[in-house]
Every structure is written in structure tokens, then in C-alpha cells.
Short mmCIF file of C-alpha atoms and ligand atoms in Angstrom, two decimals:
data_model
loop_
_atom_site.label_atom_id
_atom_site.label_comp_id
_atom_site.label_asym_id
_atom_site.label_seq_id
_atom_site.Cartn_x
_atom_site.Cartn_y
_atom_site.Cartn_z
CA MET A 12 0.00 0.00 0.00
CA ILE A 13 1.07 3.62 -0.38
CA PRO A 14 2.49 4.79 2.99
CA LEU A 15 -0.25 6.16 5.25
CA THR A 16 -0.33 7.03 8.93
CA LEU A 17 -2.98 5.48 11.10
CA ALA A 18 -4.40 9.02 11.43
CA GLU A 19 -4.82 9.18 7.65
CA ILE A 20 -6.37 5.72 7.64
CA ALA A 21 -8.78 6.83 10.36
CA ALA A 22 -9.73 9.85 8.28
CA LEU A 23 -10.31 7.76 5.14
CA THR A 24 -12.39 5.16 6.97
CA GLY A 25 -14.21 7.41 9.43
CA GLY A 26 -12.57 5.46 12.25
CA SER A 27 -11.14 6.52 15.58
CA LEU A 28 -7.69 5.88 17.00
CA ALA A 29 -7.20 3.60 19.98
CA PRO A 30 -5.06 4.62 21.71
CA ALA A 31 -4.76 8.23 20.46
CA GLU A 32 -0.95 7.88 20.34
CA ALA A 33 -1.39 5.42 17.48
CA ALA A 34 -1.99 8.39 15.15
CA ALA A 35 1.61 8.82 14.04
CA ARG A 36 2.35 5.19 13.26
CA THR A 37 2.87 4.69 9.53
CA VAL A 38 1.75 1.74 7.48
CA THR A 39 4.39 1.03 4.86
CA GLY A 40 3.60 -2.60 4.13
CA PRO A 41 0.66 -4.53 2.70
CA VAL A 42 -2.85 -4.79 4.09
CA ILE A 43 -3.42 -8.35 5.26
CA ILE A 44 -6.18 -10.36 6.89
CA ASP A 45 -4.12 -13.44 7.80
CA SER A 46 -1.79 -12.71 10.71
CA ARG A 47 0.60 -15.41 9.49
CA ARG A 48 1.32 -13.23 6.46
CA VAL A 49 2.43 -10.19 8.44
CA THR A 50 5.46 -8.33 7.15
CA ASP A 51 7.07 -5.21 8.60
CA GLY A 52 4.86 -2.15 8.44
CA ALA A 53 1.72 -4.08 7.47
CA LEU A 54 -1.84 -3.12 8.36
CA PHE A 55 -3.67 -6.09 9.84
CA ALA A 56 -7.42 -6.01 9.22
CA ALA A 57 -9.18 -7.98 11.95
CA LEU A 58 -12.12 -9.74 10.33
CA PRO A 59 -14.56 -12.02 12.06
CA GLY A 60 -14.00 -15.50 10.64
CA GLU A 61 -16.06 -18.69 10.74
CA ARG A 62 -13.82 -20.34 13.30
CA ALA A 63 -11.58 -17.56 14.57
CA ASP A 64 -11.93 -13.84 15.23
CA GLY A 65 -9.16 -11.73 13.71
CA HIS A 66 -9.10 -9.53 16.82
CA ASP A 67 -7.61 -12.44 18.78
CA TYR A 68 -4.60 -12.39 16.47
CA ALA A 69 -4.08 -8.62 16.44
CA PRO A 70 -1.49 -8.42 19.26
CA ALA A 71 0.53 -11.21 17.64
CA ALA A 72 0.35 -9.42 14.28
CA VAL A 73 1.71 -6.24 15.85
CA ALA A 74 4.42 -8.19 17.68
CA ALA A 75 5.39 -9.69 14.32
CA GLY A 76 5.85 -6.25 12.76
CA ALA A 77 2.43 -4.91 11.79
CA ALA A 78 2.28 -1.11 12.11
CA GLY A 79 -1.32 -1.22 13.24
CA VAL A 80 -4.69 -2.87 13.12
CA LEU A 81 -8.01 -2.07 11.50
CA ALA A 82 -10.49 -3.34 14.05
CA ALA A 83 -14.09 -3.25 15.18
CA ARG A 84 -13.12 -2.64 18.81
CA PRO A 85 -10.04 -1.49 20.74
CA VAL A 86 -7.49 -4.27 21.10
CA PRO A 87 -5.21 -4.17 24.17
CA GLY A 88 -1.62 -4.17 23.02
CA ALA A 89 -2.33 -3.21 19.42
CA PRO A 90 -2.45 0.33 17.98
CA ALA A 91 -5.72 0.40 16.09
CA VAL A 92 -8.08 2.32 13.87
CA VAL A 93 -11.48 1.36 15.24
CA VAL A 94 -14.37 1.31 12.79
CA PRO A 95 -17.96 0.03 12.98
CA ASP A 96 -17.41 -2.54 10.24
CA VAL A 97 -13.96 -3.68 9.14
CA THR A 98 -15.10 -4.95 5.72
CA VAL A 99 -16.79 -1.64 4.91
CA ALA A 100 -13.68 0.19 6.15
CA LEU A 101 -11.45 -1.89 3.85
CA GLY A 102 -13.59 -0.70 0.95
CA ALA A 103 -13.39 2.93 2.09
CA LEU A 104 -9.62 2.65 2.50
CA ALA A 105 -9.24 1.13 -0.97
CA LYS A 106 -11.40 3.88 -2.44
CA GLY A 107 -9.33 6.53 -0.66
CA VAL A 108 -6.04 5.03 -1.77
CA LEU A 109 -7.22 4.77 -5.37
CA GLY A 110 -8.22 8.45 -5.19
CA ARG A 111 -4.56 9.21 -4.54
CA LEU A 112 -3.45 7.24 -7.61
CA PRO A 113 -4.90 9.22 -10.52
CA ALA A 114 -2.53 7.57 -13.00
CA ALA A 115 -4.06 4.14 -12.40
CA THR A 116 -6.81 2.98 -14.75
CA VAL A 117 -9.31 0.46 -13.39
CA THR A 118 -10.82 -2.30 -15.49
CA GLY A 119 -13.61 -4.40 -13.99
CA ILE A 120 -14.53 -7.86 -15.25
CA THR A 121 -17.74 -9.66 -14.39
CA GLY A 122 -19.84 -12.56 -15.68
CA SER A 123 -21.18 -15.87 -14.44
CA SER A 124 -18.24 -17.93 -15.73
CA GLY A 125 -14.70 -17.08 -16.72
CA LYS A 126 -13.96 -14.00 -14.63
CA THR A 127 -10.73 -15.35 -13.16
CA SER A 128 -9.59 -16.87 -16.47
CA THR A 129 -10.23 -13.59 -18.30
CA LYS A 130 -8.67 -11.50 -15.55
CA ASP A 131 -5.54 -13.69 -15.71
CA LEU A 132 -5.41 -13.36 -19.51
CA ALA A 133 -6.06 -9.61 -19.51
CA ALA A 134 -3.47 -8.98 -16.79
CA GLN A 135 -0.83 -10.92 -18.72
CA VAL A 136 -1.52 -8.81 -21.79
CA VAL A 137 -1.87 -5.43 -20.09
CA GLU A 138 1.33 -5.99 -18.09
CA HIS A 139 3.19 -5.27 -21.33
CA LEU A 140 1.85 -1.70 -21.20
CA GLY A 141 2.91 -0.94 -17.65
CA PRO A 142 2.82 -1.99 -13.99
CA THR A 143 -0.43 -3.88 -13.42
CA ILE A 144 -2.22 -5.10 -10.32
CA ALA A 145 -4.64 -8.02 -10.62
CA PRO A 146 -6.21 -10.22 -7.96
CA GLU A 147 -4.67 -13.35 -6.63
CA ASP A 148 -6.81 -16.31 -7.64
CA SER A 149 -10.48 -15.26 -7.33
CA PHE A 150 -10.32 -12.25 -4.98
CA ASN A 151 -13.52 -10.72 -6.29
CA ASN A 152 -15.82 -9.70 -3.45
CA GLU A 153 -16.16 -6.98 -0.83
CA ILE A 154 -13.01 -8.21 0.89
CA GLY A 155 -10.88 -9.54 -1.98
CA LEU A 156 -11.40 -6.53 -4.23
CA PRO A 157 -10.27 -3.91 -1.67
CA LEU A 158 -7.32 -6.10 -0.68
CA THR A 159 -6.31 -6.22 -4.33
CA VAL A 160 -6.73 -2.47 -4.83
CA LEU A 161 -4.64 -1.84 -1.71
CA ARG A 162 -1.69 -3.60 -3.34
CA ALA A 163 -1.46 -0.71 -5.81
CA GLY A 164 1.32 1.81 -5.42
CA ALA A 165 2.52 5.05 -6.97
CA SER A 166 3.92 3.21 -9.99
CA THR A 167 0.71 1.25 -10.73
CA ARG A 168 -0.81 2.11 -14.09
CA PHE A 169 -3.47 -0.55 -14.45
CA LEU A 170 -5.76 -2.48 -12.14
CA VAL A 171 -7.55 -5.44 -13.70
CA LEU A 172 -10.22 -6.39 -11.17
CA GLU A 173 -12.59 -9.34 -10.91
CA MET A 174 -16.08 -8.43 -9.70
CA SER A 175 -18.54 -11.02 -8.45
CA ALA A 176 -22.16 -10.75 -7.43
CA ARG A 177 -24.29 -12.99 -5.31
CA GLY A 178 -27.08 -10.45 -5.28
CA ILE A 179 -28.37 -7.14 -6.60
CA GLY A 180 -26.22 -4.17 -5.60
CA HIS A 181 -23.02 -6.13 -5.01
CA ILE A 182 -21.28 -5.04 -8.21
CA ALA A 183 -22.48 -1.46 -7.79
CA ALA A 184 -20.80 -1.48 -4.37
CA LEU A 185 -17.55 -2.83 -5.83
CA CYS A 186 -17.66 -0.17 -8.56
CA ASP A 187 -18.08 2.47 -5.90
CA ILE A 188 -14.89 1.28 -4.19
CA ALA A 189 -12.92 1.03 -7.42
CA PRO A 190 -14.62 3.09 -10.15
CA PRO A 191 -13.80 1.37 -13.44
CA ARG A 192 -13.15 3.18 -16.71
CA ILE A 193 -13.42 -0.09 -18.62
CA GLY A 194 -15.97 -2.75 -17.70
CA ALA A 195 -16.26 -6.16 -19.36
CA VAL A 196 -19.27 -8.46 -19.02
CA LEU A 197 -18.56 -12.02 -20.14
CA ASN A 198 -21.86 -13.86 -19.87
CA VAL A 199 -25.07 -14.24 -17.92
CA GLY A 200 -25.47 -17.79 -16.69
CA ARG A 201 -26.90 -19.93 -14.00
CA ALA A 202 -24.20 -19.54 -11.35
CA HIS A 203 -25.90 -18.68 -8.03
CA ALA A 204 -29.31 -19.23 -9.66
CA GLY A 205 -30.61 -20.10 -6.20
CA GLU A 206 -29.91 -16.63 -4.91
CA PHE A 207 -30.93 -14.74 -8.03
CA GLY A 208 -34.03 -16.68 -9.01
CA SER A 209 -33.85 -15.93 -12.74
CA LEU A 210 -31.39 -15.16 -15.52
CA ASP A 211 -32.95 -11.72 -15.84
CA ALA A 212 -32.05 -11.04 -12.21
CA VAL A 213 -28.48 -12.20 -12.92
CA ALA A 214 -28.40 -9.80 -15.89
CA LYS A 215 -29.70 -6.99 -13.70
CA ALA A 216 -26.86 -7.58 -11.24
CA LYS A 217 -24.06 -7.95 -13.82
CA GLY A 218 -25.34 -4.89 -15.67
CA GLU A 219 -24.41 -2.75 -12.70
CA LEU A 220 -20.87 -2.78 -14.10
CA PRO A 221 -21.70 -1.06 -17.42
CA GLU A 222 -24.07 1.21 -15.49
CA ALA A 223 -21.21 2.40 -13.31
CA LEU A 224 -19.00 3.40 -16.24
CA PRO A 225 -18.43 7.08 -17.04
CA ALA A 226 -19.28 8.62 -20.41
CA ASP A 227 -15.61 8.51 -21.40
CA GLY A 228 -15.40 4.88 -20.36
CA VAL A 229 -15.73 1.70 -22.39
CA ALA A 230 -18.20 -1.16 -21.93
CA VAL A 231 -16.79 -4.39 -23.33
CA LEU A 232 -19.79 -6.62 -24.01
CA ASN A 233 -20.15 -10.20 -25.25
CA ALA A 234 -22.21 -9.99 -28.43
CA ASP A 235 -22.81 -13.76 -28.34
CA ASP A 236 -24.92 -13.42 -25.20
CA PRO A 237 -28.15 -11.47 -25.82
CA ARG A 238 -28.53 -10.54 -22.15
CA VAL A 239 -25.04 -9.08 -22.15
CA LEU A 240 -25.45 -7.27 -25.45
CA ALA A 241 -28.67 -5.68 -24.13
CA MET A 242 -26.58 -3.98 -21.45
CA ALA A 243 -25.48 -1.53 -24.17
CA ALA A 244 -28.67 0.34 -23.32
CA ARG A 245 -27.64 0.61 -19.68
CA THR A 246 -24.38 2.46 -20.04
CA ALA A 247 -23.21 6.00 -20.75
CA ALA A 248 -19.91 4.57 -21.95
CA ARG A 249 -18.86 3.71 -25.49
CA VAL A 250 -19.64 0.07 -26.29
CA VAL A 251 -17.13 -2.37 -27.77
CA THR A 252 -18.44 -5.84 -28.55
CA PHE A 253 -16.61 -9.14 -28.80
CA GLY A 254 -17.92 -12.44 -30.04
CA VAL A 255 -16.93 -15.84 -31.34
CA ARG A 256 -20.24 -16.39 -33.12
CA ASP A 257 -21.46 -12.84 -33.75
CA THR A 258 -19.91 -11.72 -37.02
CA ALA A 259 -20.78 -8.07 -36.35
CA ALA A 260 -18.72 -7.93 -33.14
CA ALA A 261 -15.82 -5.47 -33.09
CA VAL A 262 -13.41 -8.06 -31.69
CA ARG A 263 -13.76 -11.52 -33.23
CA ALA A 264 -12.11 -14.87 -33.70
CA ARG A 265 -11.96 -16.56 -37.07
CA ASP A 266 -10.84 -20.09 -37.98
CA VAL A 267 -10.91 -21.45 -34.44
CA ARG A 268 -9.13 -24.81 -34.23
CA LEU A 269 -8.35 -26.97 -31.22
CA ASP A 270 -5.22 -29.07 -30.93
CA ASP A 271 -5.21 -32.58 -29.43
CA LEU A 272 -5.17 -31.12 -25.93
CA GLY A 273 -8.04 -28.73 -26.60
CA ARG A 274 -5.93 -25.58 -26.91
CA ALA A 275 -7.43 -23.08 -29.33
CA SER A 276 -5.71 -21.38 -32.24
CA PHE A 277 -7.53 -18.65 -34.08
CA ARG A 278 -7.14 -15.45 -36.03
CA LEU A 279 -7.87 -12.42 -33.89
CA LEU A 280 -9.79 -9.78 -35.82
CA MET A 281 -9.90 -6.23 -34.54
CA GLY A 282 -11.20 -3.72 -37.05
CA ASP A 283 -9.37 -4.67 -40.24
CA VAL A 284 -6.28 -5.96 -38.46
CA VAL A 285 -5.77 -9.71 -38.13
CA ALA A 286 -3.24 -11.52 -35.94
CA PRO A 287 -2.71 -15.20 -35.09
CA VAL A 288 -3.27 -16.45 -31.53
CA THR A 289 -2.51 -19.86 -30.02
CA LEU A 290 -3.74 -20.15 -26.46
CA ARG A 291 -2.06 -22.30 -23.83
CA LEU A 292 -5.33 -22.72 -21.96
CA HIS A 293 -7.45 -25.79 -22.58
CA GLY A 294 -11.02 -25.60 -23.82
CA ALA A 295 -12.79 -23.74 -26.63
CA HIS A 296 -14.57 -21.53 -24.11
CA HIS A 297 -11.35 -19.63 -23.47
CA VAL A 298 -11.55 -18.11 -26.96
CA SER A 299 -14.38 -15.87 -25.77
CA ASN A 300 -12.39 -14.96 -22.65
CA ALA A 301 -9.36 -14.14 -24.79
CA LEU A 302 -11.45 -11.84 -26.99
CA ALA A 303 -12.64 -9.94 -23.93
CA ALA A 304 -9.03 -9.61 -22.75
CA ALA A 305 -8.03 -8.41 -26.23
CA ALA A 306 -10.76 -5.77 -26.27
CA ILE A 307 -9.65 -4.50 -22.86
CA ALA A 308 -5.99 -4.30 -23.87
CA ALA A 309 -6.84 -2.52 -27.12
CA GLU A 310 -8.78 0.12 -25.22
CA LEU A 311 -5.77 0.60 -22.97
CA GLY A 312 -3.64 1.33 -26.01
CA MET A 313 -2.11 -1.94 -27.17
CA ASP A 314 -1.91 -2.90 -30.83
CA THR A 315 -3.42 -6.08 -32.20
CA GLN A 316 -0.14 -7.86 -33.00
CA ALA A 317 1.19 -7.25 -29.50
CA ILE A 318 -2.09 -8.41 -27.98
CA ALA A 319 -2.04 -11.60 -30.04
CA ALA A 320 1.54 -12.32 -29.01
CA ALA A 321 0.81 -11.70 -25.33
CA LEU A 322 -2.33 -13.87 -25.40
CA SER A 323 -0.32 -16.66 -27.00
CA ALA A 324 2.30 -16.42 -24.26
CA ALA A 325 -0.20 -16.25 -21.39
CA THR A 326 -0.18 -19.20 -19.01
CA VAL A 327 -2.68 -20.53 -16.50
CA ARG A 328 -2.24 -18.47 -13.35
CA SER A 329 -5.06 -19.79 -11.21
CA ARG A 330 -5.24 -23.48 -10.35
CA ARG A 331 -7.85 -26.21 -10.86
CA ARG A 332 -9.38 -24.66 -13.94
CA MET A 333 -9.07 -27.04 -16.89
CA GLU A 334 -5.71 -28.17 -15.56
CA LEU A 335 -4.40 -31.07 -17.69
CA HIS A 336 -1.98 -33.65 -16.33
CA GLU A 337 -0.83 -36.77 -18.16
CA ARG A 338 0.08 -39.72 -15.95
CA PRO A 339 3.00 -41.99 -16.74
CA ASP A 340 0.48 -44.58 -17.95
CA GLY A 341 -0.96 -42.10 -20.43
CA VAL A 342 -4.17 -41.40 -18.52
CA LEU A 343 -5.04 -37.73 -18.95
CA VAL A 344 -6.52 -36.11 -15.84
CA VAL A 345 -8.48 -32.87 -16.31
CA ASN A 346 -8.75 -31.08 -12.99
CA ASP A 347 -11.54 -28.54 -13.43
CA ALA A 348 -12.72 -28.93 -9.86
CA TYR A 349 -12.20 -25.33 -8.78
CA ASN A 350 -15.88 -24.62 -9.27
CA ALA A 351 -18.89 -25.58 -11.35
CA ASN A 352 -22.19 -24.30 -12.61
CA PRO A 353 -24.30 -25.69 -15.48
CA ASP A 354 -22.59 -23.49 -18.07
CA SER A 355 -19.00 -24.13 -17.08
CA THR A 356 -19.80 -27.85 -16.79
CA ARG A 357 -21.17 -27.80 -20.33
CA ALA A 358 -17.93 -26.14 -21.47
CA ALA A 359 -15.86 -28.76 -19.64
CA ILE A 360 -17.84 -31.64 -21.15
CA GLU A 361 -17.35 -30.11 -24.60
CA ALA A 362 -13.61 -30.08 -23.89
CA LEU A 363 -13.77 -33.70 -22.67
CA ARG A 364 -15.53 -34.72 -25.87
CA HIS A 365 -12.72 -33.11 -27.84
CA LEU A 366 -9.96 -34.69 -25.75
CA ALA A 367 -11.56 -38.12 -26.19
CA ARG A 368 -11.67 -37.84 -29.96
CA GLY A 369 -8.32 -39.39 -30.80
CA GLY A 370 -9.23 -42.84 -29.47
CA ARG A 371 -9.06 -42.02 -25.77
CA ARG A 372 -12.06 -43.16 -23.74
CA GLY A 373 -13.66 -40.32 -21.79
CA PHE A 374 -14.76 -40.45 -18.14
CA ALA A 375 -16.53 -37.71 -16.22
CA VAL A 376 -16.51 -37.41 -12.45
CA LEU A 377 -19.19 -34.86 -11.61
CA GLY A 378 -20.09 -33.63 -8.16
CA HIS A 379 -22.53 -31.20 -6.67
CA MET A 380 -23.08 -27.87 -8.42
CA ALA A 381 -23.99 -25.62 -5.50
CA GLU A 382 -26.35 -22.67 -5.08
CA LEU A 383 -28.76 -23.60 -7.88
CA GLY A 384 -31.94 -23.50 -5.79
CA ASP A 385 -35.03 -24.86 -7.55
CA ILE A 386 -33.19 -25.75 -10.75
CA ALA A 387 -30.63 -27.95 -8.96
CA ASP A 388 -32.02 -31.38 -9.87
CA ASP A 389 -32.81 -30.42 -13.47
CA SER A 390 -29.39 -28.85 -13.91
CA HIS A 391 -27.62 -31.96 -12.63
CA ALA A 392 -29.74 -34.13 -14.92
CA GLU A 393 -28.91 -31.84 -17.83
CA VAL A 394 -25.14 -32.16 -17.40
CA GLY A 395 -25.57 -35.94 -17.08
CA ARG A 396 -27.40 -35.93 -20.39
CA LEU A 397 -24.66 -33.83 -21.97
CA ALA A 398 -22.01 -36.24 -20.72
CA ALA A 399 -23.95 -39.14 -22.22
CA GLN A 400 -24.35 -37.26 -25.49
CA ALA A 401 -20.60 -36.69 -25.46
CA GLY A 402 -20.28 -40.48 -25.40
CA VAL A 403 -18.41 -40.88 -22.13
CA ALA A 404 -17.38 -44.44 -21.33
CA GLY A 405 -18.13 -43.84 -17.68
CA LEU A 406 -19.94 -41.29 -15.57
CA ILE A 407 -19.37 -41.08 -11.84
CA ALA A 408 -21.67 -38.90 -9.75
CA VAL A 409 -20.14 -38.04 -6.41
CA GLY A 410 -22.41 -37.39 -3.43
CA GLU A 411 -26.15 -37.50 -2.92
CA GLU A 412 -26.85 -34.10 -4.49
CA ALA A 413 -25.19 -35.15 -7.74
CA ARG A 414 -27.35 -38.28 -8.15
CA PRO A 415 -29.66 -36.70 -10.77
CA VAL A 416 -26.61 -36.59 -13.06
CA LEU A 417 -27.01 -40.35 -13.51
CA ASP A 418 -30.75 -40.10 -14.15
CA GLY A 419 -30.07 -37.57 -16.89
CA ALA A 420 -27.48 -39.81 -18.52
CA ARG A 421 -29.60 -42.95 -18.30
CA ALA A 422 -32.49 -41.14 -19.96
CA GLU A 423 -30.29 -40.67 -23.01
CA THR A 424 -31.22 -43.74 -25.02
CA GLY A 425 -28.30 -45.03 -26.98
CA TRP A 426 -25.79 -44.32 -24.22
CA HIS A 427 -24.13 -47.49 -22.97
CA GLY A 428 -21.47 -46.15 -20.62
CA GLU A 429 -21.05 -47.11 -16.98
CA ALA A 430 -23.12 -45.04 -14.53
CA ILE A 431 -21.74 -45.12 -11.02
CA ALA A 432 -22.79 -43.37 -7.82
CA ALA A 433 -19.86 -42.74 -5.49
CA PRO A 434 -20.38 -41.50 -1.94
CA ASP A 435 -17.22 -39.41 -1.87
CA ALA A 436 -13.88 -38.68 -3.53
CA ALA A 437 -12.31 -41.90 -2.27
CA GLY A 438 -15.21 -43.89 -3.70
CA ALA A 439 -14.82 -42.18 -7.07
CA VAL A 440 -11.10 -42.97 -7.17
CA ALA A 441 -11.76 -46.63 -6.24
CA ALA A 442 -14.31 -46.89 -9.06
CA LEU A 443 -11.91 -45.31 -11.54
CA ASP A 444 -9.09 -47.64 -10.54
CA ASN A 445 -11.21 -50.51 -11.83
CA LEU A 446 -12.19 -48.75 -15.03
CA LEU A 447 -9.25 -46.75 -16.32
CA ARG A 448 -6.94 -48.04 -19.03
CA PRO A 449 -3.82 -46.35 -20.36
CA GLY A 450 -4.65 -43.39 -22.56
CA ASP A 451 -8.09 -42.68 -21.09
CA VAL A 452 -9.12 -39.14 -20.14
CA VAL A 453 -10.91 -38.22 -16.90
CA LEU A 454 -12.67 -34.92 -16.26
CA VAL A 455 -13.19 -33.97 -12.60
CA LYS A 456 -15.65 -31.16 -11.95
CA ALA A 457 -17.85 -29.87 -9.13
CA SER A 458 -18.44 -26.80 -7.03
CA LYS A 459 -15.74 -25.75 -4.61
CA SER A 460 -17.65 -27.02 -1.61
CA ALA A 461 -17.45 -30.57 -2.98
CA GLY A 462 -13.64 -30.45 -2.88
CA LEU A 463 -13.41 -32.90 -5.78
CA TRP A 464 -9.89 -31.83 -6.73
CA GLU A 465 -9.03 -34.56 -4.27
CA VAL A 466 -10.10 -37.06 -6.95
CA ALA A 467 -7.70 -35.51 -9.44
CA ASP A 468 -4.91 -35.26 -6.87
CA ARG A 469 -5.31 -38.90 -5.84
CA LEU A 470 -5.48 -40.16 -9.42
CA LEU A 471 -2.19 -38.41 -10.09
CA ALA A 472 -0.52 -39.35 -6.81
CA GLU A 473 -1.24 -43.05 -7.12
CA ALA A 474 0.26 -43.18 -10.60
CA ALA A 475 3.37 -41.17 -9.69
CA PRO A 476 6.56 -43.09 -10.51
N1 ATP B 8 -16.48 -18.28 -20.98
C1 ATP B 8 -16.70 -19.38 -20.27
N2 ATP B 8 -17.84 -20.11 -20.44
C2 ATP B 8 -18.09 -21.22 -19.72
N3 ATP B 8 -17.24 -21.72 -18.80
C3 ATP B 8 -16.10 -21.04 -18.58
C4 ATP B 8 -15.78 -19.85 -19.30
N4 ATP B 8 -14.57 -19.41 -18.88
C5 ATP B 8 -14.16 -20.26 -17.93
N5 ATP B 8 -15.06 -21.25 -17.74
C6 ATP B 8 -14.99 -22.37 -16.78
O1 ATP B 8 -15.64 -21.95 -15.58
C7 ATP B 8 -14.94 -22.42 -14.44
C8 ATP B 8 -14.53 -21.27 -13.58
O2 ATP B 8 -13.64 -20.45 -14.32
P1 ATP B 8 -13.15 -19.08 -13.69
O3 ATP B 8 -12.53 -19.37 -12.39
O4 ATP B 8 -12.35 -18.37 -14.72
O5 ATP B 8 -14.55 -18.36 -13.52
P2 ATP B 8 -15.05 -17.31 -12.43
O6 ATP B 8 -16.15 -16.56 -13.10
O7 ATP B 8 -13.91 -16.53 -11.93
O8 ATP B 8 -15.63 -18.22 -11.28
P3 ATP B 8 -15.98 -17.77 -9.74
O9 ATP B 8 -17.37 -17.19 -9.80
O10 ATP B 8 -15.90 -19.04 -8.99
O11 ATP B 8 -14.95 -16.78 -9.31
C9 ATP B 8 -13.77 -23.23 -14.97
O12 ATP B 8 -14.16 -24.56 -14.98
C10 ATP B 8 -13.57 -22.69 -16.36
O13 ATP B 8 -12.98 -23.63 -17.23
MG1 MG B 9 -13.22 -16.23 -10.05
#
């Protein structure tokens, strides 16, 4: 963070100093919420956790070098800025710090699927233009976004931020903390359908990003998704569209081809300039993400050839998203278990179908897709049907909530693969041990809460030389 005294932090957050002598202490290090990550001069934000209360760790954080604490109550032994709500104060602090960095341009990225992937791509392109701050992994909410913004310093020129919504007003609040000049909306899908109730409600929430843009800003909208394209009417900013299918989009991909491992090559079209791209990410769905990243970089001043080269060099920065590992016996394990919703599962099954083309047999291990509310059973059945249509040799549904996956697959007449219900990750691995032959490919996918990366990890560990 830029150096600030606790008095300045109190002023920016509307907090009070406890004790008053804390005023002159200067924060020169990062803002952290995990006391184990304290470095000299850090500001430790004491958040209430599920198991532990950050305030209990505040004295230890100060003893380890923290300059002070952002807290909801005075903490004996720790110089603190005391605020009513530490999360709200983190946002206010981030907003205040950003206000002191006029040279930094903020880009916000939202959508139901692909935010982290697109943020990672965009950051790796924009970095060529100047010092760039982007979130670690999926830091995209009212805590992660301010923590990311607070990493910016005087030299920062670009912030590429991920913005998530679990309800109406969430993205508007994030845009208030870090007002974007560029805002990209990737898609409107069924993630968190349980909370939102309908796709139109999801669109309403995601559209808060284009709504927050200034007249001299740029809304980067996916022309392939009608609900996203319609957001053009909700912004004062100039609109730039991207699309894989829409031939009228300003940023397009032509001649998309996938290699044996599902990595896309295409010609990037921007205006009348064309440049070749070969992605290192697996799955056709990343073409759309790459186009969004290209549109963002172009608006920040990068030329098409440089964008294409940077996209082609970009690597996977965040784990468990279409991560491919080949075992010594030739079994290909696709760890896509970071998260799942019906749309990203469809994309993963499409990728599995492609990977299984060259004679490999395909297996899908699918677990619970969380937060789908009323559409949960139907959505699980639907992905089961898709897996069957993709011709998987075996389908393993892990956990009770994923059972409808098997019903969906069995309803697909003409599918003759194995349908197996496994109680947990260990059960899925045991089933696979009996089924897998050298050269097969296994997709592992579920929501975070299912923790199914354990299946992928075990499959790889047991085959390690
Ligand atoms: N454009 C896309 N369409 C469908 N699925 C996608 C797309 N981009 C990425 N995915 C898949 O969605 C899953 C999550 O990807 P990613 O982490 O990039 O999304 P996210 O929007 O950041 O998710 P979260 O809401 O959990 O932060 C991965 O399995 C990924 O392969
Ligand atoms: Mg994410």
C-alpha cells in the first residue's frame, strides 16, 4: 500500500484511533487479513472468521511487525483504527487510496463464468503496457477486491479487477470502491441461480458494471450473449463488442481450431487488423475470454499484433481450472474442480468430448453444483445428459446431491457407458481404478464445496513413478 499514517487511515475510513498515540504510526507494508502473512509495516485487518476472530490475532500481528490494526473494537496491546465494520472500512480505505493514484486505470470484469480466467489473460496482456495489479486467484468480493486495490502503489498504471455478485447491488458497491473506466461483461449464466431466481435477475446484477461506467469509459460486451449485449442500453460509456459467433462484433475470432489437448488457435480480428493467436489454456470456451481480454488491452492502447503475441504467451495463473496432467500410464486427468455451474460444466464436457476424440475413452466425475436453488435437480440431470451425449465411457456422480446426473445420462437412449454413484472422492477414485486403461481421459468437476480436486490429486498421486 502507499504509505499512510494510522491518522490518515482513520480519516479515510471514518474510524477513531485507539489509543490516540497510534496516530503517528505509519503503514508502509501490505494490508493483510491473515496474521501469518504479516510483514514489517503491514496493516492487519481484523475480520470475524467462521472459526476464529481476527481480533484475537491482532497483538501477535503487531508483535510480528504490523504497524497497526483495522479493528471493530479497541485491542489491548495493538495500535488500532477502530471502525464500525472492518469490511466496509477496507472498501473505504481502498477507495481513498485509489483516489490518490490518478494515473491508475481500473478495469472491472464480471460474468457468471470465466472472470478469473479472463482476468488472468487480460493482466498478462496489459502488463506489457505498464505496472499492473490483478487479484490473486479469485479475490472478487467486498473483501478480496479492496485487498487487491490496496496492493497498488505510486507506480501502478493498471488495475484489472474481478467483480462477483451474489445479489443485486453487489457489483455497484464494488464499482463504488474502485470506479472502473473499462468494464467487461462475459456472460449471464446460472451460477448462483438459487440466490438470483432468474437469468434476468443475474443480468440486472451484472449490468451494474456497465451502469457504473463514465461517459468517457468503455463497456466491453459479449455480443454472443443477448442478455449481455442488451446492457449496451444501460451504459453512458462507449460500447465495444466481442464475439466468437457474432460476425458483427468489433473483436472476433476466425478459424478457431483446437489441438489434441483442446488448446485453441484462431485469427484475432480487430477492425481490419488480423493476428494469429494460439492459447495455452485448454477448452474452446477460453476463446471468448481471450477476446474480452483483447478488447480491454486494445482500449488501454495496445496494438493487435502485441495483444495476439501476449495472449499466445499467457499461461494458467489460477489453479484447478481445466488443468491437464498426463500420468506416466498415459491417462489424462483434467482437474476442473475449482468450481462448477451448469454453463461451465457444459464447457468442460465439450472439452472432454474433444480430448476423447483421438481414441481415448472419456470419463466424467461430476459432483454437486452448489447454489442452484429450484433448478438444482434439473441442472444436474442436464449435465448428465450432456455427458452421455458426449459419449463418455463412464460417468461417476459423487455425493447424494449429484445423483440426478445419472438419471439424466440414463435417460439418453443409446448411451451405454457405466453409470456409477460414489459416496465421496475416495469412492470415485476406487471406481476409476477398476475402469481406467492407459490413454483414457478423466474430467473432474464440481463446485468448490465438494472439494473434488481430491479425486484428481489422488489419481495423479497413485500413478506417480
Ligand atoms: N467463458 C466461459 N464459459 C463457460 N465456462 C467457462 C468460461 N470461462 C471459464 N469457464 C470455466 O468456468 C470455471 C470457472 O472459471 P473461472 O474461475 O475463470 O470463472 P469465475 O467466473 O472466476 O468463477 P468464480 O465465480 O468461482 O470466481 C472453470 O471450470 C472454467 O474452465
Ligand atoms: Mg473467479
